[in-house]
JSON list of C-alpha atoms in Angstrom, two decimals:
[
{"chain": "A", "resi": 1, "resn": "UNK", "atom": "CA", "xyz": [91.90, 117.50, 118.70]},
{"chain": "A", "resi": 2, "resn": "UNK", "atom": "CA", "xyz": [90.55, 115.09, 116.15]},
{"chain": "A", "resi": 3, "resn": "UNK", "atom": "CA", "xyz": [89.61, 111.42, 116.19]},
{"chain": "A", "resi": 4, "resn": "UNK", "atom": "CA", "xyz": [92.48, 109.20, 115.07]},
{"chain": "A", "resi": 5, "resn": "UNK", "atom": "CA", "xyz": [90.36, 107.45, 112.50]},
{"chain": "A", "resi": 6, "resn": "UNK", "atom": "CA", "xyz": [90.50, 106.50, 108.84]},
{"chain": "A", "resi": 7, "resn": "UNK", "atom": "CA", "xyz": [87.57, 105.81, 106.57]},
{"chain": "A", "resi": 8, "resn": "UNK", "atom": "CA", "xyz": [86.34, 102.30, 105.94]},
{"chain": "A", "resi": 9, "resn": "UNK", "atom": "CA", "xyz": [87.31, 102.74, 102.31]},
{"chain": "A", "resi": 10, "resn": "UNK", "atom": "CA", "xyz": [90.83, 103.71, 103.25]},
{"chain": "A", "resi": 11, "resn": "UNK", "atom": "CA", "xyz": [91.09, 100.78, 105.64]},
{"chain": "A", "resi": 12, "resn": "UNK", "atom": "CA", "xyz": [90.00, 98.49, 102.86]},
{"chain": "A", "resi": 13, "resn": "UNK", "atom": "CA", "xyz": [92.64, 99.89, 100.51]},
{"chain": "A", "resi": 14, "resn": "UNK", "atom": "CA", "xyz": [95.36, 99.40, 103.09]},
{"chain": "A", "resi": 15, "resn": "UNK", "atom": "CA", "xyz": [94.16, 95.87, 103.76]},
{"chain": "A", "resi": 16, "resn": "UNK", "atom": "CA", "xyz": [94.37, 95.10, 100.07]},
{"chain": "A", "resi": 17, "resn": "UNK", "atom": "CA", "xyz": [97.87, 96.49, 100.04]},
{"chain": "A", "resi": 18, "resn": "UNK", "atom": "CA", "xyz": [98.86, 94.17, 102.88]},
{"chain": "A", "resi": 19, "resn": "UNK", "atom": "CA", "xyz": [97.53, 91.28, 100.84]},
{"chain": "A", "resi": 20, "resn": "UNK", "atom": "CA", "xyz": [99.64, 92.28, 97.84]},
{"chain": "A", "resi": 21, "resn": "UNK", "atom": "CA", "xyz": [96.71, 93.44, 95.72]},
{"chain": "A", "resi": 22, "resn": "UNK", "atom": "CA", "xyz": [97.14, 97.20, 95.93]},
{"chain": "A", "resi": 23, "resn": "UNK", "atom": "CA", "xyz": [99.97, 99.63, 96.68]},
{"chain": "A", "resi": 24, "resn": "UNK", "atom": "CA", "xyz": [100.13, 101.59, 99.92]},
{"chain": "A", "resi": 25, "resn": "UNK", "atom": "CA", "xyz": [102.78, 104.10, 98.86]},
{"chain": "A", "resi": 26, "resn": "UNK", "atom": "CA", "xyz": [105.94, 103.75, 100.92]},
{"chain": "A", "resi": 27, "resn": "UNK", "atom": "CA", "xyz": [106.25, 103.34, 104.66]},
{"chain": "A", "resi": 28, "resn": "UNK", "atom": "CA", "xyz": [104.92, 106.86, 105.20]},
{"chain": "A", "resi": 29, "resn": "UNK", "atom": "CA", "xyz": [101.43, 105.66, 104.38]},
{"chain": "A", "resi": 30, "resn": "UNK", "atom": "CA", "xyz": [98.18, 107.56, 104.25]},
{"chain": "A", "resi": 31, "resn": "UNK", "atom": "CA", "xyz": [97.95, 107.48, 108.03]},
{"chain": "A", "resi": 32, "resn": "UNK", "atom": "CA", "xyz": [101.01, 109.72, 108.18]},
{"chain": "A", "resi": 33, "resn": "UNK", "atom": "CA", "xyz": [99.44, 112.06, 105.62]},
{"chain": "A", "resi": 34, "resn": "UNK", "atom": "CA", "xyz": [96.25, 112.23, 107.70]},
{"chain": "A", "resi": 35, "resn": "UNK", "atom": "CA", "xyz": [98.24, 112.92, 110.86]},
{"chain": "A", "resi": 36, "resn": "UNK", "atom": "CA", "xyz": [100.18, 115.69, 109.13]},
{"chain": "A", "resi": 37, "resn": "UNK", "atom": "CA", "xyz": [97.02, 117.36, 107.83]},
{"chain": "A", "resi": 38, "resn": "UNK", "atom": "CA", "xyz": [95.45, 117.13, 111.30]},
{"chain": "A", "resi": 39, "resn": "UNK", "atom": "CA", "xyz": [98.52, 118.55, 113.05]},
{"chain": "A", "resi": 40, "resn": "UNK", "atom": "CA", "xyz": [98.77, 121.45, 110.62]},
{"chain": "A", "resi": 41, "resn": "UNK", "atom": "CA", "xyz": [95.06, 122.25, 110.99]},
{"chain": "A", "resi": 42, "resn": "UNK", "atom": "CA", "xyz": [95.36, 122.05, 114.77]},
{"chain": "A", "resi": 43, "resn": "UNK", "atom": "CA", "xyz": [98.32, 124.45, 114.66]},
{"chain": "A", "resi": 44, "resn": "UNK", "atom": "CA", "xyz": [96.26, 126.95, 112.66]},
{"chain": "A", "resi": 45, "resn": "UNK", "atom": "CA", "xyz": [93.48, 126.80, 115.26]},
{"chain": "A", "resi": 46, "resn": "UNK", "atom": "CA", "xyz": [96.01, 127.24, 118.06]},
{"chain": "A", "resi": 47, "resn": "UNK", "atom": "CA", "xyz": [97.47, 130.29, 116.32]},
{"chain": "A", "resi": 48, "resn": "UNK", "atom": "CA", "xyz": [94.00, 131.84, 115.89]},
{"chain": "A", "resi": 49, "resn": "UNK", "atom": "CA", "xyz": [93.11, 131.28, 119.53]},
{"chain": "A", "resi": 50, "resn": "UNK", "atom": "CA", "xyz": [96.46, 132.56, 120.76]},
{"chain": "A", "resi": 51, "resn": "UNK", "atom": "CA", "xyz": [96.04, 135.77, 118.79]},
{"chain": "A", "resi": 52, "resn": "UNK", "atom": "CA", "xyz": [92.48, 136.27, 120.04]},
{"chain": "A", "resi": 53, "resn": "UNK", "atom": "CA", "xyz": [93.53, 135.40, 123.59]},
{"chain": "A", "resi": 54, "resn": "UNK", "atom": "CA", "xyz": [96.16, 138.16, 123.46]},
{"chain": "A", "resi": 55, "resn": "UNK", "atom": "CA", "xyz": [93.46, 140.60, 122.39]},
{"chain": "A", "resi": 56, "resn": "UNK", "atom": "CA", "xyz": [91.09, 139.52, 125.16]},
{"chain": "A", "resi": 57, "resn": "UNK", "atom": "CA", "xyz": [93.65, 139.60, 127.96]},
{"chain": "A", "resi": 58, "resn": "UNK", "atom": "CA", "xyz": [94.80, 143.07, 126.89]},
{"chain": "A", "resi": 59, "resn": "UNK", "atom": "CA", "xyz": [91.22, 144.32, 126.65]},
{"chain": "A", "resi": 60, "resn": "UNK", "atom": "CA", "xyz": [89.96, 142.61, 129.79]},
{"chain": "A", "resi": 61, "resn": "UNK", "atom": "CA", "xyz": [92.78, 142.32, 132.37]},
{"chain": "A", "resi": 62, "resn": "UNK", "atom": "CA", "xyz": [92.24, 139.33, 134.64]},
{"chain": "A", "resi": 63, "resn": "UNK", "atom": "CA", "xyz": [89.81, 137.59, 132.26]},
{"chain": "A", "resi": 64, "resn": "UNK", "atom": "CA", "xyz": [89.59, 133.81, 132.64]},
{"chain": "A", "resi": 65, "resn": "UNK", "atom": "CA", "xyz": [89.42, 132.22, 129.21]},
{"chain": "A", "resi": 66, "resn": "UNK", "atom": "CA", "xyz": [87.48, 128.97, 128.87]},
{"chain": "A", "resi": 67, "resn": "UNK", "atom": "CA", "xyz": [89.16, 125.78, 127.76]},
{"chain": "A", "resi": 68, "resn": "UNK", "atom": "CA", "xyz": [88.11, 124.85, 124.24]},
{"chain": "A", "resi": 69, "resn": "UNK", "atom": "CA", "xyz": [88.86, 122.15, 121.69]},
{"chain": "A", "resi": 70, "resn": "UNK", "atom": "CA", "xyz": [87.68, 121.33, 118.19]},
{"chain": "A", "resi": 71, "resn": "UNK", "atom": "CA", "xyz": [84.36, 119.50, 118.17]},
{"chain": "A", "resi": 72, "resn": "UNK", "atom": "CA", "xyz": [83.80, 119.62, 114.40]},
{"chain": "A", "resi": 73, "resn": "UNK", "atom": "CA", "xyz": [85.21, 120.99, 111.17]},
{"chain": "A", "resi": 74, "resn": "UNK", "atom": "CA", "xyz": [82.22, 122.23, 109.21]},
{"chain": "A", "resi": 75, "resn": "UNK", "atom": "CA", "xyz": [81.91, 123.37, 105.62]},
{"chain": "A", "resi": 76, "resn": "UNK", "atom": "CA", "xyz": [80.95, 126.95, 104.72]},
{"chain": "A", "resi": 77, "resn": "UNK", "atom": "CA", "xyz": [77.34, 125.99, 104.05]},
{"chain": "A", "resi": 78, "resn": "UNK", "atom": "CA", "xyz": [76.64, 124.96, 107.63]},
{"chain": "A", "resi": 79, "resn": "UNK", "atom": "CA", "xyz": [79.37, 126.61, 109.69]},
{"chain": "A", "resi": 80, "resn": "UNK", "atom": "CA", "xyz": [77.70, 130.02, 110.19]},
{"chain": "A", "resi": 81, "resn": "UNK", "atom": "CA", "xyz": [74.50, 128.57, 111.63]},
{"chain": "A", "resi": 82, "resn": "UNK", "atom": "CA", "xyz": [76.35, 126.18, 113.93]},
{"chain": "A", "resi": 83, "resn": "UNK", "atom": "CA", "xyz": [78.69, 128.92, 115.11]},
{"chain": "A", "resi": 84, "resn": "UNK", "atom": "CA", "xyz": [75.79, 131.28, 115.75]},
{"chain": "A", "resi": 85, "resn": "UNK", "atom": "CA", "xyz": [74.04, 128.63, 117.84]},
{"chain": "A", "resi": 86, "resn": "UNK", "atom": "CA", "xyz": [77.19, 127.93, 119.84]},
{"chain": "A", "resi": 87, "resn": "UNK", "atom": "CA", "xyz": [77.98, 131.59, 120.49]},
{"chain": "A", "resi": 88, "resn": "UNK", "atom": "CA", "xyz": [74.37, 132.49, 121.26]},
{"chain": "A", "resi": 89, "resn": "UNK", "atom": "CA", "xyz": [74.16, 129.80, 123.92]},
{"chain": "A", "resi": 90, "resn": "UNK", "atom": "CA", "xyz": [77.52, 130.77, 125.43]},
{"chain": "A", "resi": 91, "resn": "UNK", "atom": "CA", "xyz": [76.80, 134.52, 125.39]},
{"chain": "A", "resi": 92, "resn": "UNK", "atom": "CA", "xyz": [73.20, 134.34, 126.55]},
{"chain": "A", "resi": 93, "resn": "UNK", "atom": "CA", "xyz": [71.96, 136.46, 123.63]},
{"chain": "A", "resi": 94, "resn": "UNK", "atom": "CA", "xyz": [71.44, 136.01, 119.89]},
{"chain": "A", "resi": 95, "resn": "UNK", "atom": "CA", "xyz": [74.72, 136.10, 117.95]},
{"chain": "A", "resi": 96, "resn": "UNK", "atom": "CA", "xyz": [74.54, 136.60, 114.19]},
{"chain": "A", "resi": 97, "resn": "UNK", "atom": "CA", "xyz": [77.30, 136.11, 111.61]},
{"chain": "A", "resi": 98, "resn": "UNK", "atom": "CA", "xyz": [76.89, 138.40, 108.59]},
{"chain": "A", "resi": 99, "resn": "UNK", "atom": "CA", "xyz": [79.22, 138.68, 105.61]},
{"chain": "A", "resi": 100, "resn": "UNK", "atom": "CA", "xyz": [79.20, 142.49, 105.57]},
{"chain": "A", "resi": 101, "resn": "UNK", "atom": "CA", "xyz": [78.61, 143.34, 109.23]},
{"chain": "A", "resi": 102, "resn": "UNK", "atom": "CA", "xyz": [80.71, 140.59, 110.78]},
{"chain": "A", "resi": 103, "resn": "UNK", "atom": "CA", "xyz": [79.51, 139.24, 114.14]},
{"chain": "A", "resi": 104, "resn": "UNK", "atom": "CA", "xyz": [76.64, 141.14, 115.75]},
{"chain": "A", "resi": 105, "resn": "UNK", "atom": "CA", "xyz": [74.35, 140.48, 118.69]},
{"chain": "A", "resi": 106, "resn": "UNK", "atom": "CA", "xyz": [70.69, 141.03, 119.45]},
{"chain": "A", "resi": 107, "resn": "UNK", "atom": "CA", "xyz": [70.27, 142.85, 121.71]},
{"chain": "A", "resi": 108, "resn": "UNK", "atom": "CA", "xyz": [73.64, 144.65, 121.53]},
{"chain": "A", "resi": 109, "resn": "UNK", "atom": "CA", "xyz": [75.74, 144.53, 124.72]},
{"chain": "A", "resi": 110, "resn": "UNK", "atom": "CA", "xyz": [74.83, 147.38, 127.07]},
{"chain": "A", "resi": 111, "resn": "UNK", "atom": "CA", "xyz": [77.62, 146.98, 129.62]},
{"chain": "A", "resi": 112, "resn": "UNK", "atom": "CA", "xyz": [81.32, 146.14, 129.58]},
{"chain": "A", "resi": 113, "resn": "UNK", "atom": "CA", "xyz": [80.52, 142.83, 131.25]},
{"chain": "A", "resi": 114, "resn": "UNK", "atom": "CA", "xyz": [78.04, 141.88, 128.52]},
{"chain": "A", "resi": 115, "resn": "UNK", "atom": "CA", "xyz": [80.55, 142.79, 125.82]},
{"chain": "A", "resi": 116, "resn": "UNK", "atom": "CA", "xyz": [83.22, 140.72, 127.56]},
{"chain": "A", "resi": 117, "resn": "UNK", "atom": "CA", "xyz": [80.83, 137.75, 127.69]},
{"chain": "A", "resi": 118, "resn": "UNK", "atom": "CA", "xyz": [80.11, 138.03, 123.95]},
{"chain": "A", "resi": 119, "resn": "UNK", "atom": "CA", "xyz": [83.79, 138.21, 123.05]},
{"chain": "A", "resi": 120, "resn": "UNK", "atom": "CA", "xyz": [84.55, 135.28, 125.34]},
{"chain": "A", "resi": 121, "resn": "UNK", "atom": "CA", "xyz": [81.77, 133.28, 123.66]},
{"chain": "A", "resi": 122, "resn": "UNK", "atom": "CA", "xyz": [83.31, 134.01, 120.27]},
{"chain": "A", "resi": 123, "resn": "UNK", "atom": "CA", "xyz": [86.67, 132.74, 121.55]},
{"chain": "A", "resi": 124, "resn": "UNK", "atom": "CA", "xyz": [85.08, 129.57, 122.91]},
{"chain": "A", "resi": 125, "resn": "UNK", "atom": "CA", "xyz": [83.16, 128.78, 119.73]},
{"chain": "A", "resi": 126, "resn": "UNK", "atom": "CA", "xyz": [86.05, 129.56, 117.39]},
{"chain": "A", "resi": 127, "resn": "UNK", "atom": "CA", "xyz": [87.90, 126.82, 119.22]},
{"chain": "A", "resi": 128, "resn": "UNK", "atom": "CA", "xyz": [84.97, 124.41, 119.04]},
{"chain": "A", "resi": 129, "resn": "UNK", "atom": "CA", "xyz": [83.97, 125.17, 115.44]},
{"chain": "A", "resi": 130, "resn": "UNK", "atom": "CA", "xyz": [86.94, 126.69, 113.61]},
{"chain": "A", "resi": 131, "resn": "UNK", "atom": "CA", "xyz": [86.19, 128.95, 110.63]},
{"chain": "A", "resi": 132, "resn": "UNK", "atom": "CA", "xyz": [86.23, 126.86, 107.42]},
{"chain": "A", "resi": 133, "resn": "UNK", "atom": "CA", "xyz": [89.13, 128.87, 106.00]},
{"chain": "A", "resi": 134, "resn": "UNK", "atom": "CA", "xyz": [91.42, 127.32, 108.60]},
{"chain": "A", "resi": 135, "resn": "UNK", "atom": "CA", "xyz": [90.88, 123.95, 106.95]},
{"chain": "A", "resi": 136, "resn": "UNK", "atom": "CA", "xyz": [92.57, 125.08, 103.74]},
{"chain": "A", "resi": 137, "resn": "UNK", "atom": "CA", "xyz": [96.31, 124.58, 103.36]},
{"chain": "A", "resi": 138, "resn": "UNK", "atom": "CA", "xyz": [98.96, 123.69, 100.84]},
{"chain": "A", "resi": 139, "resn": "UNK", "atom": "CA", "xyz": [100.24, 120.10, 101.06]},
{"chain": "A", "resi": 140, "resn": "UNK", "atom": "CA", "xyz": [102.83, 119.51, 103.76]},
{"chain": "A", "resi": 141, "resn": "UNK", "atom": "CA", "xyz": [106.21, 117.81, 103.28]},
{"chain": "A", "resi": 142, "resn": "UNK", "atom": "CA", "xyz": [104.94, 114.35, 104.28]},
{"chain": "A", "resi": 143, "resn": "UNK", "atom": "CA", "xyz": [102.06, 114.55, 101.81]},
{"chain": "A", "resi": 144, "resn": "UNK", "atom": "CA", "xyz": [104.38, 115.80, 99.07]},
{"chain": "A", "resi": 145, "resn": "UNK", "atom": "CA", "xyz": [106.81, 112.96, 99.71]},
{"chain": "A", "resi": 146, "resn": "UNK", "atom": "CA", "xyz": [103.99, 110.39, 99.83]},
{"chain": "A", "resi": 147, "resn": "UNK", "atom": "CA", "xyz": [102.41, 111.36, 96.54]},
{"chain": "A", "resi": 148, "resn": "UNK", "atom": "CA", "xyz": [105.77, 111.56, 94.79]},
{"chain": "A", "resi": 149, "resn": "UNK", "atom": "CA", "xyz": [106.76, 108.10, 96.00]},
{"chain": "A", "resi": 150, "resn": "UNK", "atom": "CA", "xyz": [103.35, 106.62, 95.27]},
{"chain": "A", "resi": 151, "resn": "UNK", "atom": "CA", "xyz": [103.14, 108.02, 91.75]},
{"chain": "A", "resi": 152, "resn": "UNK", "atom": "CA", "xyz": [106.73, 107.20, 90.84]},
{"chain": "A", "resi": 153, "resn": "UNK", "atom": "CA", "xyz": [107.08, 103.77, 92.43]},
{"chain": "A", "resi": 154, "resn": "UNK", "atom": "CA", "xyz": [104.12, 102.17, 94.20]},
{"chain": "A", "resi": 155, "resn": "UNK", "atom": "CA", "xyz": [101.50, 102.77, 91.51]},
{"chain": "A", "resi": 156, "resn": "UNK", "atom": "CA", "xyz": [103.67, 101.65, 88.54]},
{"chain": "A", "resi": 157, "resn": "UNK", "atom": "CA", "xyz": [104.72, 98.57, 90.51]},
{"chain": "A", "resi": 158, "resn": "UNK", "atom": "CA", "xyz": [101.11, 97.69, 91.24]},
{"chain": "A", "resi": 159, "resn": "UNK", "atom": "CA", "xyz": [100.15, 98.18, 87.60]},
{"chain": "A", "resi": 160, "resn": "UNK", "atom": "CA", "xyz": [103.01, 95.95, 86.40]},
{"chain": "A", "resi": 161, "resn": "UNK", "atom": "CA", "xyz": [101.63, 93.17, 88.62]},
{"chain": "A", "resi": 162, "resn": "UNK", "atom": "CA", "xyz": [98.39, 93.54, 86.67]},
{"chain": "A", "resi": 163, "resn": "UNK", "atom": "CA", "xyz": [100.20, 93.36, 83.34]},
{"chain": "A", "resi": 164, "resn": "UNK", "atom": "CA", "xyz": [99.92, 97.09, 82.67]},
{"chain": "A", "resi": 165, "resn": "UNK", "atom": "CA", "xyz": [102.83, 99.41, 81.93]},
{"chain": "A", "resi": 166, "resn": "UNK", "atom": "CA", "xyz": [102.25, 102.94, 83.20]},
{"chain": "A", "resi": 167, "resn": "UNK", "atom": "CA", "xyz": [103.34, 105.95, 81.22]},
{"chain": "A", "resi": 168, "resn": "UNK", "atom": "CA", "xyz": [106.45, 107.64, 82.62]},
{"chain": "A", "resi": 169, "resn": "UNK", "atom": "CA", "xyz": [105.63, 110.34, 85.13]},
{"chain": "A", "resi": 170, "resn": "UNK", "atom": "CA", "xyz": [106.47, 113.93, 84.12]},
{"chain": "A", "resi": 171, "resn": "UNK", "atom": "CA", "xyz": [109.04, 115.81, 86.17]},
{"chain": "A", "resi": 172, "resn": "UNK", "atom": "CA", "xyz": [106.41, 117.63, 88.23]},
{"chain": "A", "resi": 173, "resn": "UNK", "atom": "CA", "xyz": [103.60, 115.37, 89.49]},
{"chain": "A", "resi": 174, "resn": "UNK", "atom": "CA", "xyz": [102.36, 117.69, 92.19]},
{"chain": "A", "resi": 175, "resn": "UNK", "atom": "CA", "xyz": [99.09, 118.76, 90.58]},
{"chain": "A", "resi": 176, "resn": "UNK", "atom": "CA", "xyz": [97.89, 115.44, 92.01]},
{"chain": "A", "resi": 177, "resn": "UNK", "atom": "CA", "xyz": [98.23, 116.86, 95.48]},
{"chain": "A", "resi": 178, "resn": "UNK", "atom": "CA", "xyz": [95.30, 119.20, 95.01]},
{"chain": "A", "resi": 179, "resn": "UNK", "atom": "CA", "xyz": [93.16, 116.45, 93.52]},
{"chain": "A", "resi": 180, "resn": "UNK", "atom": "CA", "xyz": [93.81, 117.47, 89.95]},
{"chain": "A", "resi": 181, "resn": "UNK", "atom": "CA", "xyz": [95.21, 115.52, 87.03]},
{"chain": "A", "resi": 182, "resn": "UNK", "atom": "CA", "xyz": [98.85, 115.81, 86.03]},
{"chain": "A", "resi": 183, "resn": "UNK", "atom": "CA", "xyz": [98.87, 117.11, 82.44]},
{"chain": "A", "resi": 184, "resn": "UNK", "atom": "CA", "xyz": [100.16, 114.58, 79.96]},
{"chain": "A", "resi": 185, "resn": "UNK", "atom": "CA", "xyz": [100.22, 111.68, 82.44]},
{"chain": "A", "resi": 186, "resn": "UNK", "atom": "CA", "xyz": [97.71, 108.86, 82.34]},
{"chain": "A", "resi": 187, "resn": "UNK", "atom": "CA", "xyz": [98.90, 105.80, 84.28]},
{"chain": "A", "resi": 188, "resn": "UNK", "atom": "CA", "xyz": [95.98, 103.79, 82.85]},
{"chain": "A", "resi": 189, "resn": "UNK", "atom": "CA", "xyz": [96.51, 104.76, 79.22]},
{"chain": "A", "resi": 190, "resn": "UNK", "atom": "CA", "xyz": [97.34, 101.17, 78.20]},
{"chain": "A", "resi": 191, "resn": "UNK", "atom": "CA", "xyz": [93.85, 99.97, 79.19]},
{"chain": "A", "resi": 192, "resn": "UNK", "atom": "CA", "xyz": [91.90, 103.18, 78.61]},
{"chain": "A", "resi": 193, "resn": "UNK", "atom": "CA", "xyz": [90.06, 101.63, 75.65]},
{"chain": "A", "resi": 194, "resn": "UNK", "atom": "CA", "xyz": [88.87, 98.58, 77.63]},
{"chain": "A", "resi": 195, "resn": "UNK", "atom": "CA", "xyz": [86.25, 99.84, 80.14]},
{"chain": "A", "resi": 196, "resn": "UNK", "atom": "CA", "xyz": [85.90, 96.64, 82.25]},
{"chain": "A", "resi": 197, "resn": "UNK", "atom": "CA", "xyz": [89.67, 96.19, 82.47]},
{"chain": "A", "resi": 198, "resn": "UNK", "atom": "CA", "xyz": [90.13, 99.88, 83.25]},
{"chain": "A", "resi": 199, "resn": "UNK", "atom": "CA", "xyz": [87.70, 99.67, 86.18]},
{"chain": "A", "resi": 200, "resn": "UNK", "atom": "CA", "xyz": [89.41, 96.54, 87.49]},
{"chain": "A", "resi": 201, "resn": "UNK", "atom": "CA", "xyz": [92.88, 98.04, 87.32]},
{"chain": "A", "resi": 202, "resn": "UNK", "atom": "CA", "xyz": [91.79, 101.35, 88.85]},
{"chain": "A", "resi": 203, "resn": "UNK", "atom": "CA", "xyz": [90.17, 99.50, 91.74]},
{"chain": "A", "resi": 204, "resn": "UNK", "atom": "CA", "xyz": [93.29, 97.43, 92.43]},
{"chain": "A", "resi": 205, "resn": "UNK", "atom": "CA", "xyz": [95.78, 100.25, 91.78]},
{"chain": "A", "resi": 206, "resn": "UNK", "atom": "CA", "xyz": [94.04, 103.52, 92.68]},
{"chain": "A", "resi": 207, "resn": "UNK", "atom": "CA", "xyz": [95.17, 106.88, 91.38]},
{"chain": "A", "resi": 208, "resn": "UNK", "atom": "CA", "xyz": [96.93, 108.88, 94.14]},
{"chain": "A", "resi": 209, "resn": "UNK", "atom": "CA", "xyz": [94.26, 111.58, 94.00]},
{"chain": "A", "resi": 210, "resn": "UNK", "atom": "CA", "xyz": [91.61, 108.95, 94.78]},
{"chain": "A", "resi": 211, "resn": "UNK", "atom": "CA", "xyz": [93.47, 107.85, 97.89]},
{"chain": "A", "resi": 212, "resn": "UNK", "atom": "CA", "xyz": [94.16, 111.43, 99.01]},
{"chain": "A", "resi": 213, "resn": "UNK", "atom": "CA", "xyz": [90.47, 112.27, 98.55]},
{"chain": "A", "resi": 214, "resn": "UNK", "atom": "CA", "xyz": [89.61, 109.73, 101.26]},
{"chain": "A", "resi": 215, "resn": "UNK", "atom": "CA", "xyz": [91.13, 112.12, 103.81]},
{"chain": "A", "resi": 216, "resn": "UNK", "atom": "CA", "xyz": [89.74, 115.60, 104.40]},
{"chain": "A", "resi": 217, "resn": "UNK", "atom": "CA", "xyz": [92.03, 118.66, 104.36]},
{"chain": "A", "resi": 218, "resn": "UNK", "atom": "CA", "xyz": [92.10, 118.51, 108.18]},
{"chain": "A", "resi": 219, "resn": "UNK", "atom": "CA", "xyz": [93.02, 114.83, 108.39]},
{"chain": "A", "resi": 220, "resn": "UNK", "atom": "CA", "xyz": [89.57, 113.42, 109.06]},
{"chain": "A", "resi": 221, "resn": "UNK", "atom": "CA", "xyz": [87.81, 110.72, 107.04]},
{"chain": "A", "resi": 222, "resn": "UNK", "atom": "CA", "xyz": [85.75, 112.20, 104.21]},
{"chain": "A", "resi": 223, "resn": "UNK", "atom": "CA", "xyz": [82.06, 111.82, 104.88]},
{"chain": "A", "resi": 224, "resn": "UNK", "atom": "CA", "xyz": [82.44, 111.93, 108.66]},
{"chain": "A", "resi": 225, "resn": "UNK", "atom": "CA", "xyz": [79.75, 113.77, 110.60]},
{"chain": "A", "resi": 226, "resn": "UNK", "atom": "CA", "xyz": [82.12, 116.62, 111.37]},
{"chain": "A", "resi": 227, "resn": "UNK", "atom": "CA", "xyz": [82.30, 117.56, 107.73]}
]
C-alpha cells in the first residue's frame, strides 16, 4: 500500500556505508525499519476498515463495499480538506469534516439510499486517505533493535575510524527512537568544541535520530508528496 522507496538522502547514506565511510547499522538496515513502519501503518488502516466494514454490512445488508487502498498519508493541516474533497466526489454531495460536529453533509441525506452512499464514501476515502492519527505509533521491535545496535556498535565504530572516541552509551538509549536526545549521551563530545570537525564527523557518522528522521512514521521517505 505504499511505494517501496527510500529518500535520496538515505540512499546516499547507505552508499557511503557500502564504501566504508559511514555506518549502516547492522544487517537489519533502515530499509527493514521502513518496511516495518509501513506494515504496521497498513495494519492499522486494515483494522479501521474492517471495523467500519462490519458496521456497514450490519447496517446495510447486501451492501457492496468498494475496493480501496492508501493513496497518500497526509498531515493534519491538509488531511481534512483532501478527505472532504474525496468524500464529496464519491457521495455526490458536499461532505464537511468538523472538529465538534464530526462528518456532516450538505444537503443532509433524505433517504436511506443517500445515507448509505455517504457512509460508503466515508469508507472509501478513509482507505484512500487514512486519518493522520493512524500514522502515529510506538517503535516496533525491528526499529528498537536497529537503533540499539546502531548506537552501541555501528556509530562508535564509525567514529573510531575518524579518530573520535564516543562516550559510552547509557543503559537506556531509546529516547533516540522518538527523535529525541538521550540524556547524558553525546557521541560527538570529543569534537564538540571544533565546529568544522564536528560537522565533518556528523556527516560521515550520522546520529541515529538523523537517519530515522529520513523515514516517515508510516515508512515513506520524508518530504515525499504524500506527506
